[in-house]
Coordinates of C-alpha atoms and ligand atoms in Angstrom, one line a residue:
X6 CA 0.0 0.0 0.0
X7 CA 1.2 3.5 -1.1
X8 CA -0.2 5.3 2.2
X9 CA -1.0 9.1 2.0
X10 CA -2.0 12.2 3.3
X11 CA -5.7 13.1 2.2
X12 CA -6.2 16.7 1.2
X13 CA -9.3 16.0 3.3
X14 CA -7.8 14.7 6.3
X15 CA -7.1 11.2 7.4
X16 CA -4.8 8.6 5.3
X17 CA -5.9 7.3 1.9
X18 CA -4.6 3.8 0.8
X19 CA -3.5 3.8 -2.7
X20 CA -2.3 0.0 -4.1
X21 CA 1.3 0.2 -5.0
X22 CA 0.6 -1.7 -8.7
X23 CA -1.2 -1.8 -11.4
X24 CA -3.0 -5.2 -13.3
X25 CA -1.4 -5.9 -16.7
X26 CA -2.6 -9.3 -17.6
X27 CA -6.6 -10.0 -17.1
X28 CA -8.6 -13.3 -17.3
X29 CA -12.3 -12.8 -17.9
X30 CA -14.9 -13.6 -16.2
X31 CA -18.1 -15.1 -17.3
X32 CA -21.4 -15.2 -15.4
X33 CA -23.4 -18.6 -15.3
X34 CA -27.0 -18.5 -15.2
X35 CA -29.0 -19.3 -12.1
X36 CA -30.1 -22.4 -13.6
X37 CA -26.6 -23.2 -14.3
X38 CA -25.6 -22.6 -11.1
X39 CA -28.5 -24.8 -9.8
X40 CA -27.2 -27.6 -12.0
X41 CA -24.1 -27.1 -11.1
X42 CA -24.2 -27.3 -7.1
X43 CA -26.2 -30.5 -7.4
X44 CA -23.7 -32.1 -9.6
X45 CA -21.3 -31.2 -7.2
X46 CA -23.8 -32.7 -4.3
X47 CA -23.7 -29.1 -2.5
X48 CA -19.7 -29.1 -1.9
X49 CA -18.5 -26.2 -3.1
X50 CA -15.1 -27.9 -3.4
X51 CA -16.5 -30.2 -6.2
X52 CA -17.8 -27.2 -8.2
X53 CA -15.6 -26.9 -11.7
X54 CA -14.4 -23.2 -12.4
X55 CA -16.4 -23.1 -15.4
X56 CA -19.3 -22.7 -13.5
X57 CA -18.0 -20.2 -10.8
X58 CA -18.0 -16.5 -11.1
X59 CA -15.5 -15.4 -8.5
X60 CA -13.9 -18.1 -7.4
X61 CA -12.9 -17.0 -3.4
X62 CA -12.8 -20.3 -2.5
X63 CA -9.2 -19.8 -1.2
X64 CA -6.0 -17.5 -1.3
X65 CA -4.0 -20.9 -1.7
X66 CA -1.8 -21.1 -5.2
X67 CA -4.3 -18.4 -6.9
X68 CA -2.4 -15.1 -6.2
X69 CA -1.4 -12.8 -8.7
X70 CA 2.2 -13.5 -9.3
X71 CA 4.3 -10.5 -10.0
X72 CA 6.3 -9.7 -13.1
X73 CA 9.0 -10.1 -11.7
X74 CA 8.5 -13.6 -10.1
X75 CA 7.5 -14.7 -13.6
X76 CA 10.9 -13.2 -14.9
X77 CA 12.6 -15.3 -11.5
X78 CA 11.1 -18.6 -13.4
X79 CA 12.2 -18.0 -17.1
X80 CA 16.3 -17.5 -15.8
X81 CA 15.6 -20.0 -12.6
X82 CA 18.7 -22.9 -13.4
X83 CA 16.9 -26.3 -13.8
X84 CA 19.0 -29.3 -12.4
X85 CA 18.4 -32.2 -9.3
X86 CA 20.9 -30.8 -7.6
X87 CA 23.2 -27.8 -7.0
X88 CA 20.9 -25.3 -8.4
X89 CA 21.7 -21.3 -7.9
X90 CA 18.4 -20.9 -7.9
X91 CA 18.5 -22.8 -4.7
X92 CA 21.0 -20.2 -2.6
X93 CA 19.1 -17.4 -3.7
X94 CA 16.1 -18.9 -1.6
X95 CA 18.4 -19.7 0.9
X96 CA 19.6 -16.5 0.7
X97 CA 16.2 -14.2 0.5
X98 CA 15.5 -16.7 3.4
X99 CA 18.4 -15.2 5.6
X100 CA 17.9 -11.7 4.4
X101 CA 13.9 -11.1 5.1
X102 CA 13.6 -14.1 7.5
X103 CA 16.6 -14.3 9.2
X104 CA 17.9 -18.3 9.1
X105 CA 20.3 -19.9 7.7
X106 CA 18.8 -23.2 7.6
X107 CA 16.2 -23.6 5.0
X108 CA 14.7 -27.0 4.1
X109 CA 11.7 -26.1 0.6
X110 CA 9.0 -29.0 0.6
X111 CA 6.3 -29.6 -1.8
X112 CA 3.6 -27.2 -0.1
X113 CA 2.8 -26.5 3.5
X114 CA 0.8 -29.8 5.1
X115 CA 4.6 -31.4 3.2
X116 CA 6.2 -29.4 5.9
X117 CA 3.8 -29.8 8.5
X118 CA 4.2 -34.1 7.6
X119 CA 7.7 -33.5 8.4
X120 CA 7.8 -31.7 11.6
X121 CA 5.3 -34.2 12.7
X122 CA 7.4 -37.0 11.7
X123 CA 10.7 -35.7 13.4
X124 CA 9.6 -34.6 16.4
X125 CA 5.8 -35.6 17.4
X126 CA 5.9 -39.3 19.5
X127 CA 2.9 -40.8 20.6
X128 CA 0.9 -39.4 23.3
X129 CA 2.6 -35.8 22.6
X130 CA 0.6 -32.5 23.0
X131 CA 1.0 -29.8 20.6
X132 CA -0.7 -26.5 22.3
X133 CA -1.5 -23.8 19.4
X134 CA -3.1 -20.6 19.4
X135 CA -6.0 -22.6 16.9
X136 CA -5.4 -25.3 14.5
X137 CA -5.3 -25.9 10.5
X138 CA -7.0 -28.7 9.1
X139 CA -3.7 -30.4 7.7
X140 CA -2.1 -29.4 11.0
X141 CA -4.2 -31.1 13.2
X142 CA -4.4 -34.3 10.8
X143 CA -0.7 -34.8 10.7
X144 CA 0.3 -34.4 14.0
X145 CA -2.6 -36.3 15.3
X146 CA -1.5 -39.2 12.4
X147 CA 1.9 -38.9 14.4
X148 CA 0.3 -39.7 17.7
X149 CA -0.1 -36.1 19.2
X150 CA -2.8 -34.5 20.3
X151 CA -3.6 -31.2 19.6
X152 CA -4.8 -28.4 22.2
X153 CA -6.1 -24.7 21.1
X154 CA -5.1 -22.3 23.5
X155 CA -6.8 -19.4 22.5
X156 CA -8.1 -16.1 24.2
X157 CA -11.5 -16.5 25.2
X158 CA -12.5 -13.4 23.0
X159 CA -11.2 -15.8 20.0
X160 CA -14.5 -17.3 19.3
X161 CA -16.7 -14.1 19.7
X162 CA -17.8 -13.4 16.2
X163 CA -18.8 -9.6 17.3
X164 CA -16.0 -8.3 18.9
X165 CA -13.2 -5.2 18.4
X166 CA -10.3 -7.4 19.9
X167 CA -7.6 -6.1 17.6
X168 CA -5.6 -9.6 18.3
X169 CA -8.0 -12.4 18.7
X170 CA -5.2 -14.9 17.2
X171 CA -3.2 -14.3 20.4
X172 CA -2.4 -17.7 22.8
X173 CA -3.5 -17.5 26.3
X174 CA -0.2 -17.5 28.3
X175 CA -1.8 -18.8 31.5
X176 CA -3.7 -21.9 29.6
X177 CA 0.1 -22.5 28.0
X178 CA 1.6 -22.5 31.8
X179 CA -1.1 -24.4 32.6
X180 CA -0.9 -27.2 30.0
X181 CA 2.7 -27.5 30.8
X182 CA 2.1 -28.1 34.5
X183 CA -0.2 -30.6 33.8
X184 CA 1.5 -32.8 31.0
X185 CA 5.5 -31.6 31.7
X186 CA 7.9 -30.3 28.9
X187 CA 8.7 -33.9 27.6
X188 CA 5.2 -34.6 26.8
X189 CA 5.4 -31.0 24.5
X190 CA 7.6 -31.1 21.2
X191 CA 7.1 -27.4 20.3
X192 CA 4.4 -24.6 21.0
X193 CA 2.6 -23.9 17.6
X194 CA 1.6 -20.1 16.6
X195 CA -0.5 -19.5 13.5
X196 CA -0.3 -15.9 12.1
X197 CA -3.5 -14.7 10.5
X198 CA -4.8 -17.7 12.5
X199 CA -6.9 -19.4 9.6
X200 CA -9.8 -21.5 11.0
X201 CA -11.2 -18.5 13.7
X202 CA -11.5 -15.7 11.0
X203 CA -7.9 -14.9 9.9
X204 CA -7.5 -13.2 13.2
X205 CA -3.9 -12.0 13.9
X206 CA -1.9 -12.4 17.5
X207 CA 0.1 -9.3 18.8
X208 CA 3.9 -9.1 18.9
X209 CA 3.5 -8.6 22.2
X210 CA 1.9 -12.2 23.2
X211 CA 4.1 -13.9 20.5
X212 CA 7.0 -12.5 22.5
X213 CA 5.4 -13.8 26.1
X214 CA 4.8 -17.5 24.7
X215 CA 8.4 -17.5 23.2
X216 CA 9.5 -16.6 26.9
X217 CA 7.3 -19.3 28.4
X218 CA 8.8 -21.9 25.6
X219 CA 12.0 -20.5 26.7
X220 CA 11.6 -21.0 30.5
X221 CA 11.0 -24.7 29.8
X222 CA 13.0 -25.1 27.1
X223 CA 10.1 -26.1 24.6
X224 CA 11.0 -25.0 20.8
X225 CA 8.5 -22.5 19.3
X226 CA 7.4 -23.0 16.0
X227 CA 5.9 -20.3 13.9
X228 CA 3.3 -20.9 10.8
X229 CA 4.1 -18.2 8.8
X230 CA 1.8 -19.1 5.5
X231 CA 0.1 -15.8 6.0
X232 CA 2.8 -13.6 7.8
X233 CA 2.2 -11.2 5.6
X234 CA -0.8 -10.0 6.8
X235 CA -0.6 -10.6 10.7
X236 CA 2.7 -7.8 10.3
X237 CA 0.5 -5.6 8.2
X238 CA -2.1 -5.8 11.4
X239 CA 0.5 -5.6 13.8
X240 CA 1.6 -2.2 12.2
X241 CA -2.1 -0.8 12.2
X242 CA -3.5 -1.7 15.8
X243 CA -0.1 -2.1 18.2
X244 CA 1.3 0.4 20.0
X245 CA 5.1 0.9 18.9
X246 CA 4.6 -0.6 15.4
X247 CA 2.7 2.3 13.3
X248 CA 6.5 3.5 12.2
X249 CA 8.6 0.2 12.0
X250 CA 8.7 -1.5 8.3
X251 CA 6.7 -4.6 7.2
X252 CA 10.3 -5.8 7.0
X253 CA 10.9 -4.9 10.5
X254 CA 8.4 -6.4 11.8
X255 CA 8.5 -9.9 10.0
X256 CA 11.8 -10.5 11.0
X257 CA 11.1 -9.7 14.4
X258 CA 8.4 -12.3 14.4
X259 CA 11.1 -14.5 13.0
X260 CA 13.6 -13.9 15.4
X261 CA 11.0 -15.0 18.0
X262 CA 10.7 -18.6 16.9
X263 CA 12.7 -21.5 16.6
X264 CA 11.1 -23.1 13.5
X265 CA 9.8 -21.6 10.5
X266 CA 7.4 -23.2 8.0
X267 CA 5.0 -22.3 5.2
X268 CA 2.8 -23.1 2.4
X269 CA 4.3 -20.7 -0.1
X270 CA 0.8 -20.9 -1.8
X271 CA -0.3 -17.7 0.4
X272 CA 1.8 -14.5 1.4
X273 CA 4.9 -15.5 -1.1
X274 CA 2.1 -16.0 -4.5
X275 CA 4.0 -19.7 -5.3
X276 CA 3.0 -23.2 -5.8
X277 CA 5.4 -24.7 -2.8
X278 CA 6.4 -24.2 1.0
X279 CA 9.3 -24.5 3.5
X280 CA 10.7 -25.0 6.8
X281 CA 13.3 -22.4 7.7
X282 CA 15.5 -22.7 11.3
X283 CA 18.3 -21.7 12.8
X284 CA 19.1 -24.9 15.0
X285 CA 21.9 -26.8 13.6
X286 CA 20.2 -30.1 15.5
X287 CA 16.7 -29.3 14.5
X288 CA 17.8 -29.1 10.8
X289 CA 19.9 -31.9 10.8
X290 CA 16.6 -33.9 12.0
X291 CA 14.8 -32.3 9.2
X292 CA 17.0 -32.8 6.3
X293 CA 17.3 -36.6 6.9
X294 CA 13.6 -37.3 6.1
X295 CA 13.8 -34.5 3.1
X296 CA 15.0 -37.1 0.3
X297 CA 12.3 -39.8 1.6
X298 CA 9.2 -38.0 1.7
X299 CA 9.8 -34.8 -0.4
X300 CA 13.5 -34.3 -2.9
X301 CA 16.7 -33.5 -2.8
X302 CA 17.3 -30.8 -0.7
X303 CA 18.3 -28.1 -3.8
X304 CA 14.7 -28.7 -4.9
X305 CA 12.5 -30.9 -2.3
X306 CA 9.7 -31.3 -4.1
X307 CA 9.2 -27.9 -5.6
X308 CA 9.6 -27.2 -9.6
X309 CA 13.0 -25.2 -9.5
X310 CA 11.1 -22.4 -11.3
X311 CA 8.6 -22.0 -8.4
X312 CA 11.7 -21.6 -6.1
X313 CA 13.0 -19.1 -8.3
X314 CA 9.6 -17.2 -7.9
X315 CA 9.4 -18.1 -4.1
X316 CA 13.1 -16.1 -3.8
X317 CA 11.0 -13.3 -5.2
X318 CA 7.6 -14.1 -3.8
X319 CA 9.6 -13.9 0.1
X320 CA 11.1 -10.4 -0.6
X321 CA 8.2 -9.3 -2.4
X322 CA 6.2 -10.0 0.7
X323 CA 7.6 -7.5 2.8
X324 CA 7.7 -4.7 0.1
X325 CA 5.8 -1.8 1.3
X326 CA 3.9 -1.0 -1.7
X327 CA 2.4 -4.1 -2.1
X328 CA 1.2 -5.6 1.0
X329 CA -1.7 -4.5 2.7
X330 CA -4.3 -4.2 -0.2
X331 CA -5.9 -7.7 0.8
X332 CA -6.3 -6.6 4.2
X333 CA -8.1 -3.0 3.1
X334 CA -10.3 -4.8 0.9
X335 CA -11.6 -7.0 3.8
X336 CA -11.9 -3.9 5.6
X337 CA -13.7 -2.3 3.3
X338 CA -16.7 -5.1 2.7
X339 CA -16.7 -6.2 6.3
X340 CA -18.1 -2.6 7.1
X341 CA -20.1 -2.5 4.3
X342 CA -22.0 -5.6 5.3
X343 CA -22.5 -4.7 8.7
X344 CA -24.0 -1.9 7.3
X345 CA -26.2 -3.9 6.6
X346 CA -26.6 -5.8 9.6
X347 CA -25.4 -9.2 8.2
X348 CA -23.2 -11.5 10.7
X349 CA -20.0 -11.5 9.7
X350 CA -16.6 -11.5 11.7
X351 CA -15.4 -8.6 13.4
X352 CA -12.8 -7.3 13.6
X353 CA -11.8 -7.5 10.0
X354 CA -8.6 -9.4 9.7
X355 CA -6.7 -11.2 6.6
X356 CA -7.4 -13.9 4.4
X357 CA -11.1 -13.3 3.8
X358 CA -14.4 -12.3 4.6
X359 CA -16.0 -14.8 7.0
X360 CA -19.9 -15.0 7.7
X361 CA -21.2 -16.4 10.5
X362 CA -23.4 -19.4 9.7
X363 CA -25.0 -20.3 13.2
X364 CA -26.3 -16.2 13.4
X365 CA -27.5 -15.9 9.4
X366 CA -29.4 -19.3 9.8
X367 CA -30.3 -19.9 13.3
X368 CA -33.0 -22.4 12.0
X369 CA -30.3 -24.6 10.8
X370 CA -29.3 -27.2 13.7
X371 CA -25.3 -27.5 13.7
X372 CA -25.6 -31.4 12.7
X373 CA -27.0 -29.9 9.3
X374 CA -23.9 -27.5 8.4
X375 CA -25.4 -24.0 8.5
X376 CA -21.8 -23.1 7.2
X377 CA -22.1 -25.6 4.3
X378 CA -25.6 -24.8 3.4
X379 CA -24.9 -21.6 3.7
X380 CA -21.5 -21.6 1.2
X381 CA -24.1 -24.0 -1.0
X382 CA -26.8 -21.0 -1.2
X383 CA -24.2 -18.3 -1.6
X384 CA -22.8 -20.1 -4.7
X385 CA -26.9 -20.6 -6.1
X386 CA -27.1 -16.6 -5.3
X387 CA -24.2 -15.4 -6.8
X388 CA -21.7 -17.3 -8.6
X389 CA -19.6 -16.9 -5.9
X390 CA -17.6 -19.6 -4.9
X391 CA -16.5 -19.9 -0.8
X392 CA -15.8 -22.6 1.7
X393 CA -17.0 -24.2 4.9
X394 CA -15.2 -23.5 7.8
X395 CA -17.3 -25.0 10.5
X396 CA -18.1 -28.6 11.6
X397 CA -17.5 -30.2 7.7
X398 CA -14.6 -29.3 8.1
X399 CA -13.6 -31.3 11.7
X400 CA -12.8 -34.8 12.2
X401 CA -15.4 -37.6 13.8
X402 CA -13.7 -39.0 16.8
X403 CA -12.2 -42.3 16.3
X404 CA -15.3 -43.9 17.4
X405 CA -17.5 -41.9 14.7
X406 CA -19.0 -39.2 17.1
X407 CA -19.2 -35.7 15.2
X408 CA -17.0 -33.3 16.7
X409 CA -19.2 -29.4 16.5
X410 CA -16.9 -27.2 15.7
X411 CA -16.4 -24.1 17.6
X412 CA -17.7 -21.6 15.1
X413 CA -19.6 -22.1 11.6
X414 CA -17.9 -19.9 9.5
X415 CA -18.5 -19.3 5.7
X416 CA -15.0 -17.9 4.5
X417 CA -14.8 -15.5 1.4
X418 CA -11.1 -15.6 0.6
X419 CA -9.3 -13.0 -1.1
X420 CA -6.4 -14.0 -2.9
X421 CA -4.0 -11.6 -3.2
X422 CA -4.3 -9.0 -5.8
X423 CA -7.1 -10.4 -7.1
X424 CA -10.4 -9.0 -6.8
X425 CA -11.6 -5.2 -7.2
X426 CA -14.0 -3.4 -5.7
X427 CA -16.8 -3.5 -7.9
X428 CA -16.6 -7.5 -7.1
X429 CA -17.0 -6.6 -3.5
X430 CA -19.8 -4.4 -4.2
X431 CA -21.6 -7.1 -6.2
X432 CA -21.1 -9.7 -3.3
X433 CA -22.4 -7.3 -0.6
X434 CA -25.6 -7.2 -3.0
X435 CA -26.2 -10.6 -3.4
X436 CA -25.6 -11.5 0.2
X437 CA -27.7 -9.0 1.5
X438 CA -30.5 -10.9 -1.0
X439 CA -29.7 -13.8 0.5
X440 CA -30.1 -12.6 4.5
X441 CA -33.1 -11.2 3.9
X442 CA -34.2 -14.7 2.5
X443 CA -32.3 -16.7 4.6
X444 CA -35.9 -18.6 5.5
X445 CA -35.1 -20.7 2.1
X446 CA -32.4 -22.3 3.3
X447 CA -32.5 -25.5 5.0
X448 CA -29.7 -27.6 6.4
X449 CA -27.3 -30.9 4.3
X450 CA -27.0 -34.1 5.0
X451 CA -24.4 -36.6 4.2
X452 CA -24.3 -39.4 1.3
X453 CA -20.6 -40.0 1.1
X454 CA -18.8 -38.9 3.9
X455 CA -14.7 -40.1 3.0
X456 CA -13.2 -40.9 6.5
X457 CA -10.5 -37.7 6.4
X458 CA -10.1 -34.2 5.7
X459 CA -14.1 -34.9 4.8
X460 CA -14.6 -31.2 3.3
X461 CA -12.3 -32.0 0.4
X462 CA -14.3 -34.8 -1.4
X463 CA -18.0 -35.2 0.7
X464 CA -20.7 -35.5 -0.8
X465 CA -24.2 -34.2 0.7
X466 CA -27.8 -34.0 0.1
X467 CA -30.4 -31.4 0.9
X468 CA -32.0 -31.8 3.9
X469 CA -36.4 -30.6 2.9
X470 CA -35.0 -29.2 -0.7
Ligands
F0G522 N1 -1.0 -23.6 7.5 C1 -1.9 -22.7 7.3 C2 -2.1 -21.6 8.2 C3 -2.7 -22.8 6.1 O1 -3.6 -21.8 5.9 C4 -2.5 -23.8 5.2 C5 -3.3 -23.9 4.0 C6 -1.5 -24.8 5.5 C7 -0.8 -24.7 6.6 C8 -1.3 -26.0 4.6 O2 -0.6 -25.5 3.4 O3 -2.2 -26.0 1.5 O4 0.3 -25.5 1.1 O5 -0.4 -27.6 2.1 N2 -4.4 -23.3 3.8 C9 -5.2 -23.3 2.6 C10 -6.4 -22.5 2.7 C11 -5.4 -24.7 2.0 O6 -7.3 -22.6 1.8 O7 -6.6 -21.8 3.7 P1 -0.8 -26.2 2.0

């Protein structure tokens, strides 16, 4: 964001860059649409693009790359191993995140697989400010179990907490009281934490956990897949941050954890991911199980021309100019639909807009996905294409209870340079529609529920049409 003084007062955010290739869009018909969600038995993840509108499904792997990432790809060096292209990760990894140590992987869950496999035993717990779906899968696949250590202001859907993504410090002493530091591999911190409403944590409570971690000697490891936005937040709302650089402030998030991972598919505009450390031991550990489960460790599992573009994609993500635009276009339509009274989740934060199923259809019991019906009639409404984020999107216990999630959230994503504002408008107008017809919609039922990660491939029924 170009930030300036308005002749009128106040500050006016400009976007520091301009569109130069376009795709068009095209406009199915509502009785395509119809068609199409039933084909897709009311998932909106089985829905092909060719019968979506704007597809906000996900910032994952659908950014707009910049020129010169594209340009990074056309003179990356293709070979198995040795690659330049390789150091000049490692080394835009040292430079904007400070470590030395940098292990790429084939996406995020890829690193996430490996941490769990080198350091999660059996009866572990991983505490975390709130868990990922892949997250929770993996280490749980490892033997661990996972505890969310959230703020109780996390799940309030109506609140002004600038920093709901922050990690209770006195649940974290608690937990390790209970269970002792052997029982706890690492401390997990999301930024922008995903699953409550890409809500960010403060500096200030990242730096209290990494002192409790430190106190016992626990590693803390930090998600950074959508860093990018959690510093831009940290520079609006906490004190002491308005005049320190995005740059600034990333690496001091960095320098405050142990571990480092990411699916590059967010804040760094790739296809790909990493872990990044400074611990000699912790990367030896790592880069033993790199060649089994991912590649050699120049490449490790990513095209060498997405690692040239990731090189870019990291320093590009702390460049003023062109951060921040995402998080003042959520801004921006989170006020203008609680203009017009419609739930949504407040404050606005990164990665999307996110409605909140269990107030827009309190007639919807929570064993009938109010978040999936709802993402189901969004889609018949508009075109628009978002997700479940609610109890579709949990795991049944081992013996096949449903697990409710904690909130039912319908999640607009914005991927990153995307969207412009007449879409917003346009959405704000057809889900206005649909509130004030929210009578019409009724709940889902299963017919093929796959026994993980359920969301991805389920397929459901209407529940009384
Ligand atoms: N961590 C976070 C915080 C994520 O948001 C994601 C992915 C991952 C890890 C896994 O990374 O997809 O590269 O394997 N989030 C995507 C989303 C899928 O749509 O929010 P991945």
């Amino acid at each position: 964001m170009i930030i300036v003084r308005s002749s009128k007062g106040g500050e006016l955010c400009v976007d520091g860059y301009r569109v130069r290739i376009i795709e068009k869009l095209r406009l199915p018909s509502l009785n395509e649409r119809l068609k199409a969600i039933r084909e897709a038995f009311w998932n909106t993840f089985l829905l092909k693009n060719e019968h979506v509108f704007l597809d906000m499904l996900t910032d994952s792997g659908v950014n707009a790359m910049s020129d010169k990432q594209l340009a990074a790809m056309i003179t990356a060096q293709d070979s198995y191993a040795g690659s330049k292209t390789f150091y000049e990760l490692v080394k835009a990894v040292e430079d904007v995140l400070g470590y030395k140590y940098v292990l790429p992987t084939h996406q995020g869950r890829a690193a996430e697989h490996l941490l769990a496999k080198a350091f999660i035993k059996e009866d572990d717990v991983i505490p975390m400010n709130y868990h990922f779906t892949t997250t929770k899968v993996h280490f749980e696949l490892a033997g661990g179990q996972v505890l969310e250590l959230y703020i109780n202001e996390a799940l309030n859907t109506e609140s002004t907490h600038p920093f709901k993504g922050n990690m209770d410090p006195e649940k974290l002493r608690e937990v390790i009281r209970k269970y002792g530091k052997e029982k706890i591999p690492f401390v997990r911190m999301e930024a922008t934490t995903n699953l409550i409403g890409g809500q960010p944590f403060s500096m200030e409570n990242l730096r209290t956990i990494k002192e409790i971690c430190d106190e016992h000697e626990i590693p803390l490891v930090l998600d950074g897949s959508m860093i990018d936005w959690n510093a831009y937040l940290i520079k609006q709302r906490e004190r002491g941050y308005r005049n320190k650089s995005i740059a600034e402030i990333v690496k001091e998030m960095c320098s405050l954890a142990d571990i480092f991972y990411a699916s590059a598919r967010k804040a760094m505009c790739v296809r790909g991911g990493f872990i990044a450390t400074n611990n000699k031991k912790f990367f030896e550990k790592l880069e033993e199980l790199l060649p089994v489960y991912e590649g050699f460790f120049t490449y490790g599992g990513m095209s060498i021309k997405e690692l040239g573009a990731m090189a870019v994609g990291i320093r590009e993500m702390v460049d003023e100019s062109l951060v921040g635009s995402t998080v003042e276009q959520i801004r921006c339509f989170v006020e203008k639909l609680k203009k017009e009274k419609i739930p949504v989740v407040t404050p606005p934060g990164g990665l999307g807009v996110h409605l909140d199923a269990m107030k827009f259809l309190p007639h919807v019991p929570q064993n009938q996905y109010p978040a999936g019906a709802l993402a189901a009639a969004l889609y018949i409404v508009s075109g628009i294409r978002a997700m479940e984020r609610g109890t579709m999107s949990m795991e049944r216990t081992p013996d096949g209870r449903e697990v409710f999630s904690d909130l039912e959230l319908v999640r607009i994503a914005f991927p990153r340079r995307t969207y412009l504002r007449s879409h917003i408008d346009y959405a704000v107008d057809r889900i206005a529609w649909l509130y004030e017809h929210r009578e019409l919609i009724k709940g889902l039922e299963w017919v093929y529920e796959p026994p993980v990660l359920r969301f991805f491939l389920g397929k459901l029924k209407d529940v009384d049409n």
